């Protein structure tokens, strides 16, 4: 293999695909990026078995071929060569990288053992506004579980029925759901569970501004193509928790409050308990305010925040990170918190637009009477 390309183009492509390289593995080839030189382009591919990213760039190809380079080392090195033209040539088990008046050599592996990446995924598809897709992902993926104890909770459930799309995630302590409308769908009803990591990478790929994005699915795989970047990922199998059985249908106490004031108060209260397991803050809700408190060995915070409340007074404890994450995901000036008691889950929403909903389990504590 021998080719010449612009450093800036190669660097951009490498940093797009290197995210799919396996980080902890005993299989060395899974840590690599596959380089394929053919016709007038260089295709870079990386996969960890769950997610695959492929990017194509223009290049002058003198000798076609395929080779695998150590992904993260190659990415970090090429990042330093964005301003120059680069020649890559392979002979035997090493690659020569020529730039300006310099040469560097890097060990490479044959491409024969690199996993086959399936990009022929087109059985079913949905088309959605790009800005809506970004919002659905950013509004929900942060609520997915991070550990492997319940793998299905590491993904988001995506349900498309007619033209309605609903994305739901939960980690056992909180739930997020966001909805909207798709432009088109090849099926009247579709339900998949997509890894949160995959959705976050898709969000990073999506361009700014208006436009539409097509999501393709087939044989337990999902594919999204943006410009010359193709992302594929396997989907999770299993039954997702039905949100209808978790979200309360009525409430005893509701609180309408300025988002900025509530967030600032919780963040201050959270500082003194940030080393505690639950980062616990307490809401004491009365007729015209929410009093936010936190206590630790460092000290204590007690702040009243003006609010419009309806229903019974209530005192409830919660994880400060969970409520801050929910508030940050909402985009109106006022938010509404709805409660039943100090042990049942409560919800957080925008005052007007109810397309996003966050449900949080309170924390039982002896500080609550």
Tab-separated table of C-alpha atoms in Angstrom:
chain	number	residue	atom	x	y	z
A	1	UNK	CA	0.000	0.000	0.000
A	2	UNK	CA	1.238	3.465	-0.874
A	3	UNK	CA	-0.685	6.749	-0.861
A	4	UNK	CA	-0.553	10.495	-0.297
A	5	UNK	CA	-3.214	12.532	1.544
A	6	UNK	CA	-3.645	15.795	3.412
A	7	UNK	CA	-2.781	15.632	7.102
A	8	UNK	CA	-5.876	17.558	8.195
A	9	UNK	CA	-8.182	15.138	6.362
A	10	UNK	CA	-6.433	12.074	7.725
A	11	UNK	CA	-6.416	13.448	11.268
A	12	UNK	CA	-10.123	14.253	11.148
A	13	UNK	CA	-10.919	10.756	9.859
A	14	UNK	CA	-8.708	8.988	12.389
A	15	UNK	CA	-10.267	10.814	15.332
A	16	UNK	CA	-13.744	9.945	14.116
A	17	UNK	CA	-13.081	6.214	13.851
A	18	UNK	CA	-10.666	5.697	16.769
A	19	UNK	CA	-13.607	6.018	19.176
A	20	UNK	CA	-14.691	2.554	18.037
A	21	UNK	CA	-11.345	0.896	18.835
A	22	UNK	CA	-11.491	-1.535	21.739
A	23	UNK	CA	-9.896	-0.086	24.876
A	24	UNK	CA	-9.424	-3.199	27.021
A	25	UNK	CA	-8.900	-6.397	25.073
A	26	UNK	CA	-6.446	-9.240	24.687
A	27	UNK	CA	-7.151	-9.304	20.930
A	28	UNK	CA	-4.604	-6.865	19.505
A	29	UNK	CA	-6.368	-6.470	16.156
A	30	UNK	CA	-9.423	-4.951	17.918
A	31	UNK	CA	-7.252	-2.033	19.044
A	32	UNK	CA	-6.378	-1.254	15.433
A	33	UNK	CA	-7.699	0.943	12.666
A	34	UNK	CA	-7.929	-0.760	9.303
A	35	UNK	CA	-6.665	1.329	6.373
A	36	UNK	CA	-7.974	0.358	2.921
A	37	UNK	CA	-6.543	2.137	-0.123
A	38	UNK	CA	-8.539	1.661	-3.304
A	39	UNK	CA	-9.242	3.725	-6.422
A	40	UNK	CA	-8.963	7.350	-5.309
A	41	UNK	CA	-9.866	7.048	-1.630
A	42	UNK	CA	-8.621	5.813	1.738
A	43	UNK	CA	-11.189	4.105	3.975
A	44	UNK	CA	-10.543	3.919	7.717
A	45	UNK	CA	-12.489	1.395	9.828
A	46	UNK	CA	-12.491	0.587	13.545
A	47	UNK	CA	-14.658	-1.726	15.627
A	48	UNK	CA	-14.809	-3.155	19.136
A	49	UNK	CA	-17.409	-5.770	18.291
A	50	UNK	CA	-20.372	-3.643	19.374
A	51	UNK	CA	-19.889	-0.397	17.496
A	52	UNK	CA	-18.107	0.201	14.177
A	53	UNK	CA	-17.177	3.509	12.538
A	54	UNK	CA	-15.992	3.867	8.954
A	55	UNK	CA	-14.754	7.051	7.294
A	56	UNK	CA	-13.641	7.641	3.704
A	57	UNK	CA	-11.311	10.420	2.545
A	58	UNK	CA	-9.763	11.370	-0.786
A	59	UNK	CA	-6.192	10.300	-1.429
A	60	UNK	CA	-3.741	9.733	-4.255
A	61	UNK	CA	-3.363	5.960	-4.365
A	62	UNK	CA	-0.136	4.623	-5.851
A	63	UNK	CA	-0.492	1.076	-4.555
A	64	UNK	CA	-3.800	-0.368	-3.371
A	65	UNK	CA	-3.897	-2.488	-0.230
A	66	UNK	CA	-5.178	-3.031	3.303
A	67	UNK	CA	-3.305	-2.816	6.581
A	68	UNK	CA	-4.051	-2.355	10.295
A	69	UNK	CA	-2.335	0.300	12.406
A	70	UNK	CA	-2.368	0.619	16.227
A	71	UNK	CA	-5.385	2.887	16.598
A	72	UNK	CA	-4.649	5.251	19.467
A	73	UNK	CA	-0.919	5.600	18.746
A	74	UNK	CA	-1.656	6.319	15.090
A	75	UNK	CA	-4.372	8.825	16.019
A	76	UNK	CA	-2.166	10.720	18.455
A	77	UNK	CA	0.720	10.815	15.993
A	78	UNK	CA	-1.311	11.953	12.969
A	79	UNK	CA	-2.916	14.675	15.132
A	80	UNK	CA	0.519	16.349	15.166
A	81	UNK	CA	0.679	16.398	11.360
A	82	UNK	CA	-2.493	18.274	10.473
A	83	UNK	CA	-0.663	21.035	8.630
A	84	UNK	CA	1.370	18.924	6.197
A	85	UNK	CA	0.906	16.440	3.397
A	86	UNK	CA	1.484	12.830	4.420
A	87	UNK	CA	2.709	9.790	2.509
A	88	UNK	CA	1.921	6.345	3.876
A	89	UNK	CA	3.744	3.328	2.478
A	90	UNK	CA	3.812	-0.219	3.788
A	91	UNK	CA	6.510	-2.798	3.374
A	92	UNK	CA	6.339	-6.011	5.351
A	93	UNK	CA	5.309	-5.470	8.986
A	94	UNK	CA	5.936	-1.744	9.164
A	95	UNK	CA	4.547	1.477	7.751
A	96	UNK	CA	6.642	4.447	6.761
A	97	UNK	CA	5.006	7.813	7.460
A	98	UNK	CA	6.688	10.548	5.421
A	99	UNK	CA	5.959	14.227	6.091
A	100	UNK	CA	7.937	17.327	5.100
A	101	UNK	CA	11.578	16.171	5.304
A	102	UNK	CA	10.954	13.555	7.996
A	103	UNK	CA	10.127	9.867	8.230
A	104	UNK	CA	8.631	7.789	11.015
A	105	UNK	CA	8.136	4.035	11.096
A	106	UNK	CA	5.276	2.241	12.853
A	107	UNK	CA	4.617	-1.465	13.302
A	108	UNK	CA	1.467	-2.705	11.529
A	109	UNK	CA	-0.607	-5.881	11.371
A	110	UNK	CA	-2.050	-7.683	8.347
A	111	UNK	CA	-5.712	-6.893	7.659
A	112	UNK	CA	-6.734	-10.542	7.186
A	113	UNK	CA	-7.790	-10.976	10.838
A	114	UNK	CA	-9.678	-7.693	11.108
A	115	UNK	CA	-13.409	-8.336	11.787
A	116	UNK	CA	-15.767	-7.924	8.858
A	117	UNK	CA	-17.910	-4.809	9.247
A	118	UNK	CA	-21.386	-5.079	7.748
A	119	UNK	CA	-22.534	-1.821	6.174
A	120	UNK	CA	-25.306	-3.434	4.134
A	121	UNK	CA	-28.066	-2.486	6.574
A	122	UNK	CA	-31.202	-1.197	4.873
A	123	UNK	CA	-34.175	-3.469	5.593
A	124	UNK	CA	-36.089	-0.925	7.696
A	125	UNK	CA	-35.547	2.770	8.254
A	126	UNK	CA	-36.882	5.933	9.806
A	127	UNK	CA	-36.215	9.499	8.707
A	128	UNK	CA	-36.169	12.156	11.399
A	129	UNK	CA	-35.312	15.849	11.641
A	130	UNK	CA	-31.653	16.074	12.631
A	131	UNK	CA	-32.160	18.666	15.358
A	132	UNK	CA	-34.939	16.552	16.911
A	133	UNK	CA	-32.743	13.446	16.865
A	134	UNK	CA	-30.000	15.369	18.662
A	135	UNK	CA	-32.481	16.540	21.277
A	136	UNK	CA	-33.934	13.068	21.837
A	137	UNK	CA	-30.458	11.634	22.414
A	138	UNK	CA	-29.150	14.403	24.660
A	139	UNK	CA	-32.384	14.382	26.675
A	140	UNK	CA	-32.265	10.678	27.526
A	141	UNK	CA	-28.921	8.895	27.081
A	142	UNK	CA	-27.423	10.275	30.309
A	143	UNK	CA	-29.966	8.261	32.319
A	144	UNK	CA	-28.714	4.889	31.038
A	145	UNK	CA	-26.963	2.521	33.421
A	146	UNK	CA	-23.163	2.501	33.298
A	147	UNK	CA	-22.433	-0.942	34.775
A	148	UNK	CA	-22.901	-4.400	33.255
A	149	UNK	CA	-25.173	-5.872	35.943
A	150	UNK	CA	-28.241	-5.264	33.761
A	151	UNK	CA	-26.879	-4.841	30.218
A	152	UNK	CA	-30.214	-3.881	28.664
A	153	UNK	CA	-30.297	-0.739	30.838
A	154	UNK	CA	-27.104	0.462	29.094
A	155	UNK	CA	-29.315	1.245	26.116
A	156	UNK	CA	-32.215	3.498	25.185
A	157	UNK	CA	-35.538	2.087	24.085
A	158	UNK	CA	-36.699	3.682	20.827
A	159	UNK	CA	-40.343	3.157	19.903
A	160	UNK	CA	-41.813	4.439	16.638
A	161	UNK	CA	-45.558	4.098	16.182
A	162	UNK	CA	-47.211	5.747	13.205
A	163	UNK	CA	-45.205	8.991	13.137
A	164	UNK	CA	-44.578	9.280	16.858
A	165	UNK	CA	-41.150	8.477	18.278
A	166	UNK	CA	-40.422	7.996	21.974
A	167	UNK	CA	-36.971	7.426	23.483
A	168	UNK	CA	-36.736	6.075	27.046
A	169	UNK	CA	-33.810	5.283	29.337
A	170	UNK	CA	-33.401	4.320	32.980
A	171	UNK	CA	-30.706	3.115	35.364
A	172	UNK	CA	-32.803	1.776	38.242
A	173	UNK	CA	-32.871	5.068	40.151
A	174	UNK	CA	-34.187	7.483	37.512
A	175	UNK	CA	-35.938	7.457	34.161
A	176	UNK	CA	-35.937	9.807	31.186
A	177	UNK	CA	-38.355	9.851	28.293
A	178	UNK	CA	-38.582	12.229	25.325
A	179	UNK	CA	-40.890	12.210	22.324
A	180	UNK	CA	-41.425	13.813	18.934
A	181	UNK	CA	-42.443	13.013	15.365
A	182	UNK	CA	-40.515	11.284	12.585
A	183	UNK	CA	-40.663	12.410	8.963
A	184	UNK	CA	-41.267	8.848	7.725
A	185	UNK	CA	-40.981	5.210	8.753
A	186	UNK	CA	-41.001	2.000	6.712
A	187	UNK	CA	-42.904	0.169	9.463
A	188	UNK	CA	-46.142	1.169	11.244
A	189	UNK	CA	-44.532	0.150	14.552
A	190	UNK	CA	-40.892	-0.311	15.455
A	191	UNK	CA	-39.178	-0.990	18.784
A	192	UNK	CA	-35.416	-1.318	19.348
A	193	UNK	CA	-32.964	-0.948	22.232
A	194	UNK	CA	-29.862	0.924	21.128
A	195	UNK	CA	-26.678	1.224	23.251
A	196	UNK	CA	-26.347	4.687	24.772
A	197	UNK	CA	-22.741	4.829	23.622
A	198	UNK	CA	-23.900	4.332	20.039
A	199	UNK	CA	-26.466	7.121	20.317
A	200	UNK	CA	-23.897	9.489	21.816
A	201	UNK	CA	-21.528	8.830	18.905
A	202	UNK	CA	-24.384	9.403	16.452
A	203	UNK	CA	-25.141	12.730	18.123
A	204	UNK	CA	-21.509	13.805	17.689
A	205	UNK	CA	-21.620	12.865	13.997
A	206	UNK	CA	-24.750	14.867	13.207
A	207	UNK	CA	-24.261	18.228	11.486
A	208	UNK	CA	-25.546	21.487	12.911
A	209	UNK	CA	-28.583	23.235	11.497
A	210	UNK	CA	-31.650	21.988	9.684
A	211	UNK	CA	-31.796	18.748	7.782
A	212	UNK	CA	-32.926	15.148	8.046
A	213	UNK	CA	-31.181	11.956	9.130
A	214	UNK	CA	-32.011	8.403	8.089
A	215	UNK	CA	-31.580	5.584	10.601
A	216	UNK	CA	-31.416	2.114	9.049
A	217	UNK	CA	-31.990	-1.202	10.843
A	218	UNK	CA	-31.600	-4.859	9.934
A	219	UNK	CA	-30.754	-8.152	11.685
A	220	UNK	CA	-30.187	-6.582	15.081
A	221	UNK	CA	-27.992	-3.818	13.625
A	222	UNK	CA	-28.417	-0.062	13.303
A	223	UNK	CA	-26.678	2.145	10.722
A	224	UNK	CA	-26.376	5.902	10.355
A	225	UNK	CA	-24.467	7.571	7.522
A	226	UNK	CA	-23.442	11.244	7.672
A	227	UNK	CA	-21.433	12.520	4.723
A	228	UNK	CA	-18.608	9.952	4.302
A	229	UNK	CA	-18.846	8.597	7.863
A	230	UNK	CA	-20.788	5.375	8.474
A	231	UNK	CA	-21.592	4.138	11.980
A	232	UNK	CA	-22.990	0.677	12.613
A	233	UNK	CA	-23.790	-0.928	15.930
A	234	UNK	CA	-25.449	-4.012	17.281
A	235	UNK	CA	-28.720	-3.582	19.151
A	236	UNK	CA	-29.630	-5.106	22.512
A	237	UNK	CA	-32.103	-7.979	22.743
A	238	UNK	CA	-34.606	-8.303	25.571
A	239	UNK	CA	-37.687	-6.807	27.147
A	240	UNK	CA	-37.414	-3.214	28.258
A	241	UNK	CA	-39.263	-1.981	31.328
A	242	UNK	CA	-42.658	-0.503	30.477
A	243	UNK	CA	-42.555	3.139	31.502
A	244	UNK	CA	-46.358	3.246	31.763
A	245	UNK	CA	-46.108	1.006	34.839
A	246	UNK	CA	-43.588	3.302	36.540
A	247	UNK	CA	-44.686	6.887	35.868
A	248	UNK	CA	-47.408	8.032	38.308
A	249	UNK	CA	-50.640	9.194	36.709
A	250	UNK	CA	-51.677	11.649	39.440
A	251	UNK	CA	-49.949	13.734	42.101
A	252	UNK	CA	-50.715	15.253	45.493
A	253	UNK	CA	-48.171	18.105	45.397
A	254	UNK	CA	-46.908	20.185	42.455
A	255	UNK	CA	-44.251	22.891	42.475
A	256	UNK	CA	-43.651	25.451	39.722
A	257	UNK	CA	-40.315	27.223	40.095
A	258	UNK	CA	-37.781	29.269	38.158
A	259	UNK	CA	-35.298	26.818	36.654
A	260	UNK	CA	-32.206	29.012	37.118
A	261	UNK	CA	-32.932	29.798	40.780
A	262	UNK	CA	-33.657	26.163	41.632
A	263	UNK	CA	-30.573	24.892	39.831
A	264	UNK	CA	-28.251	27.426	41.464
A	265	UNK	CA	-29.548	26.599	44.932
A	266	UNK	CA	-29.231	22.831	44.459
A	267	UNK	CA	-25.698	23.212	43.068
A	268	UNK	CA	-24.643	25.219	46.122
A	269	UNK	CA	-26.216	22.683	48.471
A	270	UNK	CA	-24.532	19.837	46.581
A	271	UNK	CA	-21.026	21.225	47.122
A	272	UNK	CA	-20.953	20.295	50.798
A	273	UNK	CA	-22.201	16.742	50.187
A	274	UNK	CA	-20.323	15.906	47.018
A	275	UNK	CA	-18.227	13.251	48.793
A	276	UNK	CA	-21.303	11.507	50.205
A	277	UNK	CA	-22.593	8.397	48.429
A	278	UNK	CA	-25.994	9.893	47.526
A	279	UNK	CA	-24.948	13.568	47.454
A	280	UNK	CA	-28.138	14.123	49.436
A	281	UNK	CA	-30.234	17.317	49.357
A	282	UNK	CA	-33.600	17.807	51.028
A	283	UNK	CA	-36.587	19.744	49.667
A	284	UNK	CA	-38.974	21.144	52.279
A	285	UNK	CA	-42.016	22.249	50.265
A	286	UNK	CA	-44.526	24.691	51.719
A	287	UNK	CA	-47.129	27.144	50.385
A	288	UNK	CA	-44.856	29.636	48.620
A	289	UNK	CA	-41.343	28.213	48.627
A	290	UNK	CA	-39.036	25.235	48.474
A	291	UNK	CA	-36.407	25.228	51.195
A	292	UNK	CA	-33.306	23.355	50.043
A	293	UNK	CA	-30.929	21.971	52.666
A	294	UNK	CA	-27.864	19.771	52.836
A	295	UNK	CA	-25.768	18.628	55.791
A	296	UNK	CA	-22.327	17.075	56.063
A	297	UNK	CA	-19.260	17.126	58.285
A	298	UNK	CA	-18.058	20.120	56.282
A	299	UNK	CA	-21.119	22.232	57.110
A	300	UNK	CA	-24.711	22.817	56.090
A	301	UNK	CA	-26.706	24.821	53.557
A	302	UNK	CA	-30.261	26.105	53.992
A	303	UNK	CA	-31.780	28.196	51.195
A	304	UNK	CA	-35.378	29.163	50.386
A	305	UNK	CA	-36.401	29.329	46.700
A	306	UNK	CA	-39.633	31.083	45.768
A	307	UNK	CA	-42.165	28.789	44.129
A	308	UNK	CA	-45.847	28.350	43.333
A	309	UNK	CA	-47.040	25.188	45.070
A	310	UNK	CA	-50.317	23.311	44.986
A	311	UNK	CA	-51.390	20.533	47.334
A	312	UNK	CA	-49.904	19.243	50.571
A	313	UNK	CA	-46.661	20.371	52.187
A	314	UNK	CA	-43.904	17.809	51.755
A	315	UNK	CA	-40.360	17.072	52.854
A	316	UNK	CA	-38.363	14.814	50.521
A	317	UNK	CA	-34.701	13.813	50.063
A	318	UNK	CA	-33.016	13.133	46.731
A	319	UNK	CA	-29.696	12.657	44.957
A	320	UNK	CA	-28.566	16.142	43.942
A	321	UNK	CA	-26.873	14.902	40.750
A	322	UNK	CA	-30.062	13.286	39.487
A	323	UNK	CA	-32.197	16.394	39.944
A	324	UNK	CA	-29.497	18.683	38.477
A	325	UNK	CA	-29.170	16.430	35.404
A	326	UNK	CA	-32.938	16.557	34.891
A	327	UNK	CA	-33.118	20.332	35.259
A	328	UNK	CA	-30.199	20.812	32.853
A	329	UNK	CA	-31.988	18.732	30.219
A	330	UNK	CA	-35.069	20.962	30.295
A	331	UNK	CA	-35.126	24.134	28.209
A	332	UNK	CA	-37.879	26.383	29.579
A	333	UNK	CA	-37.484	29.133	32.171
A	334	UNK	CA	-39.818	27.380	34.603
A	335	UNK	CA	-39.977	23.718	35.599
A	336	UNK	CA	-42.695	21.734	37.347
A	337	UNK	CA	-41.947	19.118	40.007
A	338	UNK	CA	-44.763	16.703	40.885
A	339	UNK	CA	-44.818	14.553	44.032
A	340	UNK	CA	-46.992	12.077	45.922
A	341	UNK	CA	-44.985	11.435	49.105
A	342	UNK	CA	-41.397	11.162	50.304
A	343	UNK	CA	-40.899	7.521	49.234
A	344	UNK	CA	-42.559	7.342	45.812
A	345	UNK	CA	-40.859	8.549	42.596
A	346	UNK	CA	-41.472	12.140	41.511
A	347	UNK	CA	-41.277	13.745	38.080
A	348	UNK	CA	-39.687	16.873	36.638
A	349	UNK	CA	-40.881	18.574	33.417
A	350	UNK	CA	-41.008	21.863	31.557
A	351	UNK	CA	-43.920	24.085	32.533
A	352	UNK	CA	-45.440	24.142	29.014
A	353	UNK	CA	-43.802	21.624	26.661
A	354	UNK	CA	-44.297	18.147	28.122
A	355	UNK	CA	-42.331	16.249	25.454
A	356	UNK	CA	-39.610	15.421	28.016
A	357	UNK	CA	-40.174	13.824	31.411
A	358	UNK	CA	-37.729	12.856	34.156
A	359	UNK	CA	-38.657	10.501	36.970
A	360	UNK	CA	-36.429	10.236	40.061
A	361	UNK	CA	-36.579	7.913	43.053
A	362	UNK	CA	-36.236	9.779	46.358
A	363	UNK	CA	-33.759	8.667	49.013
A	364	UNK	CA	-35.102	7.323	52.288
A	365	UNK	CA	-33.387	8.993	55.219
A	366	UNK	CA	-33.891	9.420	58.942
A	367	UNK	CA	-33.775	13.193	58.409
A	368	UNK	CA	-37.279	13.041	56.945
A	369	UNK	CA	-39.969	12.971	59.598
